[in-house]
Short mmCIF file of C-alpha atoms in Angstrom, two decimals:
data_model
loop_
_atom_site.label_atom_id
_atom_site.label_comp_id
_atom_site.label_asym_id
_atom_site.label_seq_id
_atom_site.Cartn_x
_atom_site.Cartn_y
_atom_site.Cartn_z
CA MET Z 780 35.91 11.77 17.39
CA ARG Z 781 33.13 11.11 18.87
CA MET Z 782 31.71 14.29 16.44
CA LYS Z 783 32.56 11.20 13.79
CA LYS Z 784 30.96 8.84 15.41
CA ILE Z 785 27.61 10.19 15.90
CA GLY Z 786 28.03 11.34 11.77
CA LYS Z 787 28.58 8.07 11.56
CA THR Z 788 26.12 6.74 13.46
CA LEU Z 789 23.37 8.50 11.63
CA LEU Z 790 23.96 8.26 8.07
CA CYS Z 791 24.01 4.39 9.26
CA SER Z 792 20.51 5.01 10.47
CA MET Z 793 19.10 4.39 6.63
CA MET Z 794 20.92 1.60 6.37
CA ILE Z 795 20.67 -0.20 9.27
CA ALA Z 796 16.45 0.30 8.21
CA SER Z 797 17.19 -1.10 5.11
CA LEU Z 798 18.04 -4.45 6.75
CA ALA Z 799 14.83 -6.08 7.39
CA ALA Z 800 14.64 -5.71 3.38
CA GLN Z 801 18.08 -7.04 3.07
CA PRO Z 802 17.89 -10.87 3.18
CA VAL Z 803 16.03 -10.44 -0.20
CA LEU Z 804 18.16 -7.03 -1.85
CA ALA Z 805 21.38 -8.95 -1.19
CA ALA Z 806 20.23 -12.36 -2.36
CA GLU Z 807 22.38 -13.39 -5.30
CA THR Z 808 19.25 -15.84 -6.96
CA ALA Z 809 16.49 -12.69 -4.76
CA PRO Z 810 13.90 -12.63 -7.47
CA GLU Z 811 12.78 -9.86 -10.06
CA GLY Z 812 10.41 -7.75 -8.29
CA GLU Z 813 8.54 -4.76 -6.75
CA VAL Z 814 6.52 -2.89 -4.30
CA ASN Z 815 5.89 0.94 -4.70
CA PHE Z 816 3.31 2.59 -1.76
CA TRP Z 817 2.29 6.13 -1.37
CA VAL Z 818 -0.39 8.04 0.47
CA LYS Z 819 -1.14 11.90 0.58
CA VAL Z 820 -3.77 12.92 3.63
CA GLU Z 821 -6.55 15.17 1.30
CA SER Z 822 -8.82 16.58 3.99
CA THR Z 823 -9.53 16.84 7.55
CA ASN Z 824 -11.22 18.78 10.11
CA ILE Z 825 -8.53 17.29 13.05
CA PRO Z 826 -5.79 20.77 13.80
CA GLU Z 827 -2.75 19.36 14.28
CA LEU Z 828 -3.37 17.57 10.74
CA LYS Z 829 -4.70 20.13 8.82
CA ALA Z 830 -0.61 21.21 7.77
CA TYR Z 831 0.10 17.59 6.56
CA LYS Z 832 -2.65 17.71 3.33
CA ALA Z 833 0.28 18.99 1.53
CA LEU Z 834 2.02 16.31 1.48
CA LYS Z 835 2.82 13.08 -0.03
CA TYR Z 836 4.76 10.31 1.42
CA ALA Z 837 5.76 7.19 -0.97
CA ALA Z 838 8.54 4.45 -0.74
CA SER Z 839 9.46 1.51 -2.97
CA ILE Z 840 11.52 -2.09 -2.70
CA LEU Z 841 13.31 -2.94 -5.72
CA THR Z 842 15.07 -6.66 -6.55
CA ASP Z 843 16.77 -7.78 -9.43
CA GLY Z 844 19.48 -10.79 -8.91
CA ASP Z 845 22.28 -9.16 -6.16
CA GLN Z 846 21.24 -5.55 -6.85
CA GLY Z 847 18.64 -3.82 -5.04
CA LYS Z 848 17.10 -0.35 -4.36
CA VAL Z 849 14.66 1.24 -1.45
CA THR Z 850 13.10 4.85 -2.39
CA MET Z 851 11.42 6.99 0.24
CA ASN Z 852 9.94 10.04 -1.08
CA LEU Z 853 8.18 12.82 0.39
CA GLU Z 854 6.38 15.63 -1.43
CA GLN Z 855 4.72 19.34 -0.85
CA ASP Z 856 2.62 19.94 -3.21
CA ASP Z 857 3.36 17.70 -5.67
CA GLU Z 858 6.84 19.36 -4.98
CA PRO Z 859 9.59 17.16 -4.51
CA LEU Z 860 10.50 18.07 -0.94
CA LEU Z 861 13.04 15.57 0.60
CA SER Z 862 14.06 12.24 -0.57
CA GLY Z 863 16.14 9.47 0.12
CA SER Z 864 17.37 6.55 -1.64
CA ILE Z 865 20.01 2.95 -0.35
CA TYR Z 866 21.37 0.94 -3.26
CA LEU Z 867 22.22 -2.17 -3.03
CA LYS Z 868 25.03 -4.43 -4.76
CA GLU Z 869 27.97 -6.58 -4.40
CA ASN Z 870 27.19 -6.17 -0.75
CA THR Z 871 28.09 -2.52 -0.46
CA LEU Z 872 25.84 0.41 0.12
CA TYR Z 873 25.02 3.37 -1.79
CA ILE Z 874 22.75 6.23 0.78
CA ALA Z 875 21.84 9.06 -1.25
CA LEU Z 876 20.02 12.36 -0.06
CA PRO Z 877 20.02 15.01 -2.96
CA GLU Z 878 17.74 17.61 -1.24
CA LEU Z 879 20.20 17.73 1.53
CA THR Z 880 23.88 17.08 0.05
CA ASP Z 881 25.63 15.89 -3.43
CA THR Z 882 27.28 13.38 -1.85
CA VAL Z 883 26.60 9.69 -2.09
CA PHE Z 884 27.85 7.81 0.64
CA THR Z 885 29.30 3.98 0.82
CA ALA Z 886 29.65 1.69 3.08
CA ASP Z 887 30.75 -2.31 2.72
CA LEU Z 888 28.50 -3.97 5.10
CA GLU Z 889 31.22 -6.08 5.91
CA THR Z 890 32.94 -3.01 7.59
CA TYR Z 891 30.06 -1.61 8.85
CA GLN Z 892 29.81 -4.63 11.47
CA LYS Z 893 33.47 -4.23 12.31
CA GLU Z 894 33.30 -0.50 12.92
CA LEU Z 895 29.64 -0.46 14.85
CA LEU Z 896 29.34 -3.90 15.85
CA GLY Z 897 32.57 -4.74 16.94
CA GLU Z 898 35.97 -5.94 15.39
CA THR Z 899 35.65 -9.65 13.85
CA ASP Z 900 37.53 -12.47 11.22
CA GLU Z 901 33.95 -13.51 10.97
CA LYS Z 902 32.36 -12.50 7.30
CA ALA Z 903 29.62 -10.34 7.95
CA PRO Z 904 26.04 -11.72 8.93
CA THR Z 905 24.47 -9.16 7.31
CA VAL Z 906 24.68 -10.28 3.40
CA ASN Z 907 21.34 -12.10 5.59
CA PRO Z 908 21.14 -11.28 9.16
CA PHE Z 909 18.00 -14.14 9.54
CA ALA Z 910 20.13 -17.17 8.14
CA VAL Z 911 21.45 -20.43 10.11
CA LEU Z 912 24.29 -22.57 8.51
CA ASP Z 913 23.81 -25.10 7.17
CA PRO Z 914 23.95 -28.64 9.58
CA GLU Z 915 26.80 -30.08 7.23
CA GLN Z 916 28.69 -27.47 7.38
CA SER Z 917 30.79 -25.80 10.64
CA SER Z 918 29.49 -23.47 12.75
CA ASP Z 919 33.40 -22.12 11.80
CA GLN Z 920 33.03 -22.02 8.03
CA PRO Z 921 30.04 -19.37 6.91
CA ALA Z 922 28.70 -19.91 3.70
CA GLU Z 923 28.45 -17.71 1.38
CA ASN Z 924 24.89 -16.93 0.74
CA LEU Z 925 23.38 -18.85 4.02
CA TRP Z 926 19.70 -18.02 2.94
CA ASP Z 927 19.64 -19.94 0.14
CA SER Z 928 21.99 -22.86 1.35
CA GLN Z 929 19.15 -23.31 3.77
CA ILE Z 930 16.23 -22.44 1.73
CA GLU Z 931 17.83 -25.42 -0.73
CA TRP Z 932 18.71 -27.84 1.63
CA LEU Z 933 15.01 -27.75 3.80
CA GLN Z 934 13.75 -27.50 -0.09
CA GLY Z 935 15.83 -30.74 -0.57
CA ILE Z 936 14.45 -33.08 2.14
CA ASP Z 937 12.49 -35.85 1.52
CA TYR Z 938 9.50 -35.08 3.26
CA GLU Z 939 7.59 -38.55 2.23
CA ALA Z 940 10.29 -39.87 3.43
CA LEU Z 941 10.04 -38.55 6.89
CA THR Z 942 6.61 -38.88 7.29
CA GLU Z 943 6.38 -42.88 6.30
CA ARG Z 944 9.58 -42.93 8.96
CA TYR Z 945 7.43 -41.07 11.37
CA LEU Z 946 4.72 -43.07 10.61
CA LYS Z 947 5.96 -46.09 11.08
CA TYR Z 948 7.78 -45.12 14.37
CA CYS Z 949 4.96 -44.09 15.95
CA GLU Z 950 2.81 -47.08 14.30
CA LYS Z 951 2.46 -48.89 17.17
CA THR Z 952 1.22 -45.61 19.53
CA PHE Z 953 -0.70 -45.27 16.11
CA GLU Z 954 -2.74 -48.43 17.14
CA TYR Z 955 -3.18 -47.64 20.36
CA VAL Z 956 -4.76 -44.02 19.87
CA ASP Z 957 -7.18 -45.66 17.61
CA ASN Z 958 -8.54 -48.36 20.10
CA ALA Z 959 -8.86 -46.21 22.27
CA VAL Z 960 -11.35 -43.63 20.88
CA THR Z 961 -14.91 -44.90 20.95
CA THR Z 962 -17.30 -43.14 18.63
CA GLU Z 963 -21.26 -43.52 18.78
CA ASP Z 964 -23.80 -42.68 16.59
CA LEU Z 965 -25.95 -38.93 17.74
CA PRO Z 966 -29.54 -38.30 16.67
CA GLU Z 967 -30.30 -36.11 13.96
CA ALA Z 968 -29.55 -32.39 14.00
CA SER Z 969 -31.24 -29.88 10.99
CA TYR Z 970 -28.86 -27.26 10.42
CA GLU Z 971 -28.97 -24.26 8.18
CA ILE Z 972 -27.04 -24.23 4.46
CA ASP Z 973 -28.03 -21.85 1.69
CA GLY Z 974 -30.98 -20.77 3.24
CA GLU Z 975 -32.72 -23.86 4.04
CA TYR Z 976 -32.70 -26.73 6.97
CA VAL Z 977 -31.37 -29.37 5.74
CA THR Z 978 -31.09 -32.86 8.41
CA CYS Z 979 -27.83 -34.45 9.39
CA GLN Z 980 -26.52 -37.07 10.69
CA GLY Z 981 -24.10 -36.62 13.83
CA THR Z 982 -21.43 -38.73 14.82
CA SER Z 983 -19.09 -38.71 18.79
CA THR Z 984 -15.80 -39.32 19.23
CA VAL Z 985 -14.06 -38.92 22.12
CA ILE Z 986 -10.04 -38.49 22.42
CA PRO Z 987 -8.80 -39.92 26.14
CA LYS Z 988 -6.30 -37.59 27.50
CA GLU Z 989 -3.96 -40.88 28.07
CA ALA Z 990 -4.04 -41.23 23.76
CA MET Z 991 -2.95 -37.58 23.34
CA LEU Z 992 -0.45 -37.61 25.58
CA ARG Z 993 1.33 -40.80 23.91
CA LEU Z 994 1.15 -39.50 20.38
CA ILE Z 995 1.90 -36.15 22.20
CA ASP Z 996 5.47 -38.22 23.61
CA ALA Z 997 5.81 -40.40 20.94
CA THR Z 998 6.24 -37.67 18.21
CA VAL Z 999 9.00 -35.48 20.21
CA ASP Z 1000 10.99 -39.11 20.70
CA PHE Z 1001 10.93 -38.90 17.03
CA GLY Z 1002 11.78 -35.68 16.22
CA LEU Z 1003 14.24 -35.90 19.04
CA ARG Z 1004 15.99 -39.67 17.41
CA ASP Z 1005 15.40 -39.69 13.71
CA LYS Z 1006 18.75 -37.66 12.25
CA GLU Z 1007 17.24 -36.05 9.18
CA CYS Z 1008 14.07 -34.09 12.16
CA ARG Z 1009 16.95 -33.34 14.43
CA GLN Z 1010 19.32 -31.38 11.58
CA ILE Z 1011 15.99 -29.69 11.34
CA LEU Z 1012 15.46 -28.36 14.90
CA ASP Z 1013 19.32 -27.72 14.41
CA THR Z 1014 18.86 -25.55 11.67
CA LEU Z 1015 15.71 -24.09 12.78
CA PHE Z 1016 17.26 -23.10 16.64
CA GLY Z 1017 20.91 -23.37 15.95
CA SER Z 1018 22.97 -23.09 19.10
CA GLU Z 1019 19.48 -22.14 21.59
CA VAL Z 1020 18.90 -25.87 22.44
CA ASP Z 1021 21.53 -28.16 22.81
CA PHE Z 1022 19.16 -31.21 21.77
CA ASP Z 1023 22.26 -34.30 23.15
CA GLN Z 1024 22.77 -32.49 26.29
CA ASP Z 1025 18.77 -31.38 26.62
CA ALA Z 1026 17.08 -33.94 25.10
CA HIS Z 1027 15.03 -35.35 27.77
CA ASP Z 1028 14.13 -33.14 29.88
CA ILE Z 1029 13.33 -31.28 26.72
CA GLN Z 1030 10.66 -34.50 26.04
CA GLU Z 1031 10.13 -34.24 29.75
CA SER Z 1032 9.59 -30.21 29.75
CA ILE Z 1033 6.77 -31.00 26.68
CA TYR Z 1034 4.74 -33.67 27.92
CA SER Z 1035 4.65 -32.04 31.22
CA SER Z 1036 2.95 -29.52 29.91
CA ALA Z 1037 0.83 -31.19 27.74
CA GLU Z 1038 -0.51 -33.38 31.11
CA GLU Z 1039 -1.78 -30.14 32.55
CA PHE Z 1040 -3.64 -28.44 29.88
CA LEU Z 1041 -5.05 -31.22 28.17
CA ALA Z 1042 -8.09 -33.31 28.74
CA ASP Z 1043 -10.69 -35.82 26.92
CA THR Z 1044 -12.09 -34.57 24.22
CA TYR Z 1045 -15.57 -34.52 22.81
CA ILE Z 1046 -15.91 -33.98 18.96
CA GLN Z 1047 -19.61 -34.01 17.02
CA GLU Z 1048 -20.23 -33.65 13.87
CA TYR Z 1049 -22.99 -33.25 11.86
CA ARG Z 1050 -23.38 -33.90 7.98
CA THR Z 1051 -25.34 -33.71 5.38
CA PRO Z 1052 -27.00 -36.77 3.22
CA GLU Z 1053 -24.74 -35.40 0.54
CA ASN Z 1054 -21.72 -36.37 3.22
CA GLU Z 1055 -20.52 -32.33 3.36
CA GLN Z 1056 -20.11 -31.16 6.59
CA ALA Z 1057 -22.43 -29.12 8.11
CA ALA Z 1058 -21.39 -28.37 11.55
CA ILE Z 1059 -18.84 -29.96 14.08
CA HIS Z 1060 -18.09 -28.93 17.67
CA VAL Z 1061 -15.01 -29.73 19.75
CA THR Z 1062 -15.43 -29.76 24.21
CA MET Z 1063 -12.38 -30.19 26.60
CA TYR Z 1064 -12.90 -30.37 30.62
CA SER Z 1065 -9.32 -30.56 32.21
CA ASP Z 1066 -9.06 -31.62 35.42
CA ASP Z 1067 -8.53 -28.47 36.86
CA GLY Z 1068 -12.38 -26.93 35.96
CA THR Z 1069 -11.00 -25.69 33.10
CA TYR Z 1070 -13.84 -25.81 30.04
CA LEU Z 1071 -12.08 -25.45 25.90
CA GLY Z 1072 -15.33 -25.08 23.52
CA ALA Z 1073 -14.93 -24.08 19.22
CA SER Z 1074 -17.74 -25.09 16.96
CA LEU Z 1075 -17.25 -24.73 12.77
CA ILE Z 1076 -21.20 -24.24 11.86
CA ASN Z 1077 -21.06 -23.98 7.73
CA ARG Z 1078 -24.04 -22.01 6.34
CA GLY Z 1079 -23.49 -22.64 2.22
CA GLY Z 1080 -22.19 -20.74 -0.12
CA GLU Z 1081 -19.96 -21.70 -4.00
CA THR Z 1082 -17.02 -22.36 -1.22
CA ILE Z 1083 -16.78 -24.09 2.39
CA ASP Z 1084 -15.30 -20.49 3.54
CA GLU Z 1085 -17.99 -18.17 1.85
CA ASN Z 1086 -20.94 -18.22 4.49
CA PHE Z 1087 -19.67 -19.30 8.85
CA TYR Z 1088 -20.30 -19.27 12.15
CA MET Z 1089 -17.27 -19.71 14.12
CA ASN Z 1090 -16.52 -19.73 18.40
CA TYR Z 1091 -13.97 -20.14 20.53
CA GLY Z 1092 -13.90 -20.00 23.90
CA ILE Z 1093 -12.11 -20.90 27.45
CA TRP Z 1094 -13.21 -21.06 31.07
CA ALA Z 1095 -11.27 -21.21 34.10
CA ASP Z 1096 -10.67 -20.13 37.22
CA GLY Z 1097 -14.63 -18.49 37.37
CA GLU Z 1098 -13.73 -16.07 34.22
CA SER Z 1099 -13.72 -16.14 30.07
CA VAL Z 1100 -12.28 -15.33 27.21
CA SER Z 1101 -14.28 -15.96 24.13
CA TYR Z 1102 -14.54 -15.18 20.69
CA SER Z 1103 -16.90 -15.91 17.04
CA VAL Z 1104 -16.36 -14.99 13.90
CA THR Z 1105 -19.93 -14.99 11.70
CA LYS Z 1106 -19.25 -14.88 7.55
CA ASN Z 1107 -21.34 -14.36 4.93
CA ALA Z 1108 -21.69 -14.08 1.05
CA LYS Z 1109 -23.58 -12.32 -1.50
CA HIS Z 1110 -23.70 -12.67 -5.40
CA SER Z 1111 -24.65 -10.51 -7.85
CA ASP Z 1112 -23.32 -10.90 -11.62
CA SER Z 1113 -19.76 -9.93 -11.17
CA VAL Z 1114 -20.29 -8.33 -7.77
CA THR Z 1115 -19.62 -9.84 -4.36
CA THR Z 1116 -20.16 -8.50 -0.76
CA ASN Z 1117 -19.32 -10.24 1.95
CA THR Z 1118 -20.43 -9.24 6.17
CA ILE Z 1119 -17.70 -10.09 8.25
CA SER Z 1120 -18.89 -10.13 12.26
CA ILE Z 1121 -16.24 -10.40 14.98
CA ASP Z 1122 -16.98 -10.35 18.19
CA PHE Z 1123 -15.00 -10.84 21.47
CA ASN Z 1124 -16.03 -10.76 25.51
CA ILE Z 1125 -13.86 -11.40 28.50
CA SER Z 1126 -15.64 -11.60 31.95
CA ASP Z 1127 -15.66 -13.04 35.13
CA GLU Z 1128 -17.83 -13.84 37.95
CA GLU Z 1129 -17.23 -10.59 39.85
CA GLY Z 1130 -18.30 -8.79 36.76
CA TYR Z 1131 -15.24 -6.77 36.69
CA GLY Z 1132 -13.00 -5.83 34.05
CA ASN Z 1133 -15.77 -7.18 31.61
CA GLU Z 1134 -15.67 -5.88 28.24
CA ASN Z 1135 -17.00 -7.31 24.96
CA ASP Z 1136 -15.68 -5.18 21.29
CA THR Z 1137 -17.33 -5.93 18.13
CA LEU Z 1138 -15.54 -5.44 14.08
CA ASP Z 1139 -17.83 -5.33 11.87
CA ILE Z 1140 -16.51 -5.22 8.06
CA VAL Z 1141 -18.47 -5.31 5.10
CA THR Z 1142 -16.77 -5.59 1.72
CA SER Z 1143 -17.71 -5.20 -2.16
CA TYR Z 1144 -15.85 -6.11 -4.79
CA ASP Z 1145 -16.36 -6.21 -9.00
CA GLY Z 1146 -14.48 -9.42 -10.67
CA GLU Z 1147 -14.79 -7.85 -13.81
CA THR Z 1148 -13.92 -4.12 -12.90
CA GLY Z 1149 -11.43 -4.37 -10.32
CA ASP Z 1150 -13.80 -1.54 -8.05
CA TYR Z 1151 -13.57 -2.42 -4.52
CA THR Z 1152 -16.31 -1.07 -1.71
CA LEU Z 1153 -14.93 -1.35 2.42
CA THR Z 1154 -16.43 0.08 5.51
CA CYS Z 1155 -14.89 -1.16 9.27
CA THR Z 1156 -17.25 -0.42 12.06
CA VAL Z 1157 -15.03 -0.79 15.76
CA ALA Z 1158 -17.17 -0.71 18.86
CA GLU Z 1159 -16.52 -1.49 22.90
CA ASP Z 1160 -19.88 -2.40 24.94
CA GLU Z 1161 -21.94 -1.27 21.94
CA ASN Z 1162 -19.79 1.94 22.00
CA ASN Z 1163 -18.61 3.44 18.59
CA LEU Z 1164 -14.94 3.97 18.20
CA GLY Z 1165 -14.95 4.39 14.52
CA THR Z 1166 -15.59 4.26 11.16
CA LEU Z 1167 -13.17 3.41 8.22
CA THR Z 1168 -14.56 3.77 4.72
CA SER Z 1169 -12.63 2.98 1.50
CA TYR Z 1170 -13.36 2.93 -1.95
CA GLY Z 1171 -11.12 2.14 -5.39
CA VAL Z 1172 -9.97 -0.27 -7.64
CA LEU Z 1173 -7.67 -3.82 -7.04
CA THR Z 1174 -6.57 -5.62 -9.53
CA PHE Z 1175 -4.75 -8.33 -9.68
CA GLU Z 1176 -2.60 -9.25 -13.50
CA ASP Z 1177 0.38 -11.69 -14.01
CA GLY Z 1178 0.10 -12.75 -10.39
CA GLY Z 1179 0.96 -9.16 -9.21
CA LEU Z 1180 -1.27 -6.58 -7.79
CA ASN Z 1181 -2.39 -3.32 -7.95
CA LEU Z 1182 -4.41 -0.57 -5.73
CA GLU Z 1183 -5.77 2.83 -6.68
CA CYS Z 1184 -7.30 3.75 -3.09
CA GLU Z 1185 -9.03 6.95 -4.04
CA ASN Z 1186 -10.35 7.01 -0.85
CA ILE Z 1187 -9.55 6.11 2.59
CA THR Z 1188 -11.58 7.94 5.53
CA TRP Z 1189 -11.58 7.44 9.41
CA MET Z 1190 -14.71 8.89 11.36
CA SER Z 1191 -14.62 9.21 15.65
CA GLU Z 1192 -16.27 11.26 17.60
CA GLY Z 1193 -16.53 14.17 15.12
CA LYS Z 1194 -13.29 14.19 13.64
CA TYR Z 1195 -11.84 12.36 11.01
CA VAL Z 1196 -9.02 12.24 8.07
CA SER Z 1197 -9.51 11.11 4.39
CA ALA Z 1198 -6.62 10.24 2.76
CA SER Z 1199 -6.11 8.38 -0.87
CA ALA Z 1200 -3.41 5.83 -1.25
CA GLY Z 1201 -1.60 3.63 -3.82
CA LEU Z 1202 -0.44 0.09 -3.96
CA TYR Z 1203 1.47 -1.85 -6.88
CA GLY Z 1204 3.84 -5.47 -5.75
CA GLY Z 1205 4.39 -7.26 -8.93
CA GLU Z 1206 7.40 -7.51 -11.38
CA LEU Z 1207 9.96 -5.26 -11.83
CA VAL Z 1208 8.78 -2.35 -13.86
CA SER Z 1209 10.61 0.25 -12.72
CA ASP Z 1210 13.66 1.77 -13.19
CA LEU Z 1211 16.22 0.11 -11.15
CA SER Z 1212 19.80 1.81 -12.34
CA PHE Z 1213 21.49 4.29 -9.76
CA ASP Z 1214 23.98 6.59 -11.79
CA VAL Z 1215 26.61 7.77 -9.64
CA ASP Z 1216 29.34 10.32 -9.69
CA GLN Z 1217 32.54 8.94 -8.99
CA ALA Z 1218 34.05 11.96 -7.40
CA LYS Z 1219 31.27 12.78 -4.97
CA LEU Z 1220 31.66 9.22 -3.28
CA LEU Z 1221 32.28 9.30 0.22
CA ASP Z 1222 33.24 6.00 1.60
CA LEU Z 1223 31.71 6.44 5.44
CA PHE Z 1224 34.16 4.34 7.28
CA ALA Z 1225 37.39 5.80 5.10
CA ALA Z 1226 35.90 9.96 5.89
CA SER Z 1227 38.26 11.94 8.01
CA ASP Z 1228 36.01 13.63 11.40
CA GLU Z 1229 36.76 17.00 9.52
CA GLU Z 1230 34.84 15.32 6.32
CA ILE Z 1231 31.81 14.25 7.82
CA ASP Z 1232 31.65 17.03 10.67
CA GLU Z 1233 31.19 19.07 7.10
CA GLU Z 1234 28.91 17.03 5.86
CA MET Z 1235 26.41 16.61 8.77
CA GLU Z 1236 26.97 20.22 8.76
CA SER Z 1237 25.51 21.25 6.18
CA MET Z 1238 22.84 18.50 5.59
CA ASN Z 1239 21.72 19.81 9.22
CA HIS Z 1240 21.16 23.94 7.53
CA LYS Z 1241 19.67 22.27 4.81
CA MET Z 1242 17.32 20.37 7.08
CA GLN Z 1243 16.48 23.82 8.49
CA MET Z 1244 15.62 25.50 5.66
CA ILE Z 1245 13.63 22.38 3.86
CA ALA Z 1246 11.29 22.72 7.35
CA MET Z 1247 11.07 25.83 7.49
CA ARG Z 1248 10.06 26.34 4.38
CA PHE Z 1249 8.16 23.60 4.47
CA MET Z 1250 5.98 25.36 7.77
CA LEU Z 1251 5.93 28.79 5.58
CA ALA Z 1252 3.70 27.39 3.25
CA GLN Z 1253 1.21 26.27 6.25
CA GLY Z 1254 1.70 29.15 7.46
CA MET Z 1255 2.50 27.29 10.85
CA LEU Z 1256 5.74 29.68 11.23
CA THR Z 1257 3.76 32.86 11.34
CA ASP Z 1258 0.41 31.31 13.53
CA SER Z 1259 3.37 30.58 15.53
CA LEU Z 1260 4.94 33.83 16.23
CA GLY Z 1261 1.39 35.49 16.32
CA ILE Z 1262 1.45 37.27 12.15
CA GLU Z 1263 -0.96 37.98 11.18
#
């Protein structure tokens, strides 16, 4: 009996691993689509990885309505070494491991719940493990397709009407905030935009702490009182929170947390003569001495996110954490080159634990051919930790993505590993069918101890033979035995 349970558990591991993809595969309205991925090590000077140059790993997820298939393949020198397929249809999984056995294992998901997760009379939630009940539905009435019903219900909400109710409920609070906020003009300042300095007009705005607290309190109050908003909260949190019982505590807790963190907020904004935002600076000093600052500076470009500088930092108790992002884009015919620099800093007054990490990224992309290049460099305290380079072709067609990575190389301290890879995501182009010899089916939960033991013993033997074949092909076995 123990071997049977162990065998079932091992065979079910593939089934359990597939549950992450199952919400898509199992839904009756799952869209038709496909995701394929493969990777192969091409060269390396790392001894531990040299033996794996001959291997290529590939995986795919196919979906179409109420059926789906997940496949995984491992090839050695372009010859199949090990593969597996998981096919889902009508709430039943079919698991095939052709190199290990001719048997195709089947498992009904409701039986799976009862056998491995404990006996229950409720419908198996594995139809969608992330679904929650419709608020209009009793908790003792599980839905056929909970995920679909929730998406449909949330999409059917009249969010415009909900917003109107919120604005009306908080109308007096907004009036208070408007009256509490103060603004004044600032002296002109120059900012570099598209390579030229532009004189910009500045405005200073101060938002008092009390005004923000009132708005937060009113918003939480509305969320806990409005019937439809409560239904949304119940949907999102389910039975984790009793909003009727804990409403007062929830509101008080949110208010206390906001009161501890917030302070008067100062905003300085600068705009060009064409009324485009050139820069915005936000600062906040809390009562406990914590200082928070953030800035966003627009440096031009064809779109607002092409060239900019952004930073954020928080200082408290003699310690600080800050990061900054600088992005620049250049265009030449159909090629766009982006340079991105990210800095992350941690420091304290004592000088202990100071850290400065940087990530520099340079990309180029040809919008006509799809050719791309990528270089990423990681450094810590100015010491280069490693560089990642890649080139290939990236195209977008019919809303899908096709990546042919001719080379991707990681280099660090003289060690390197190079690989090729591919990725496709989009319409279903592969065969989703799953042909099964009915005579070779074995129900995982109806099988006898002897049947499970026999399959496990046979699979284990073939697995050892596959491993030995791989080791012999790569010289790993002769090396370990000291054979010339």
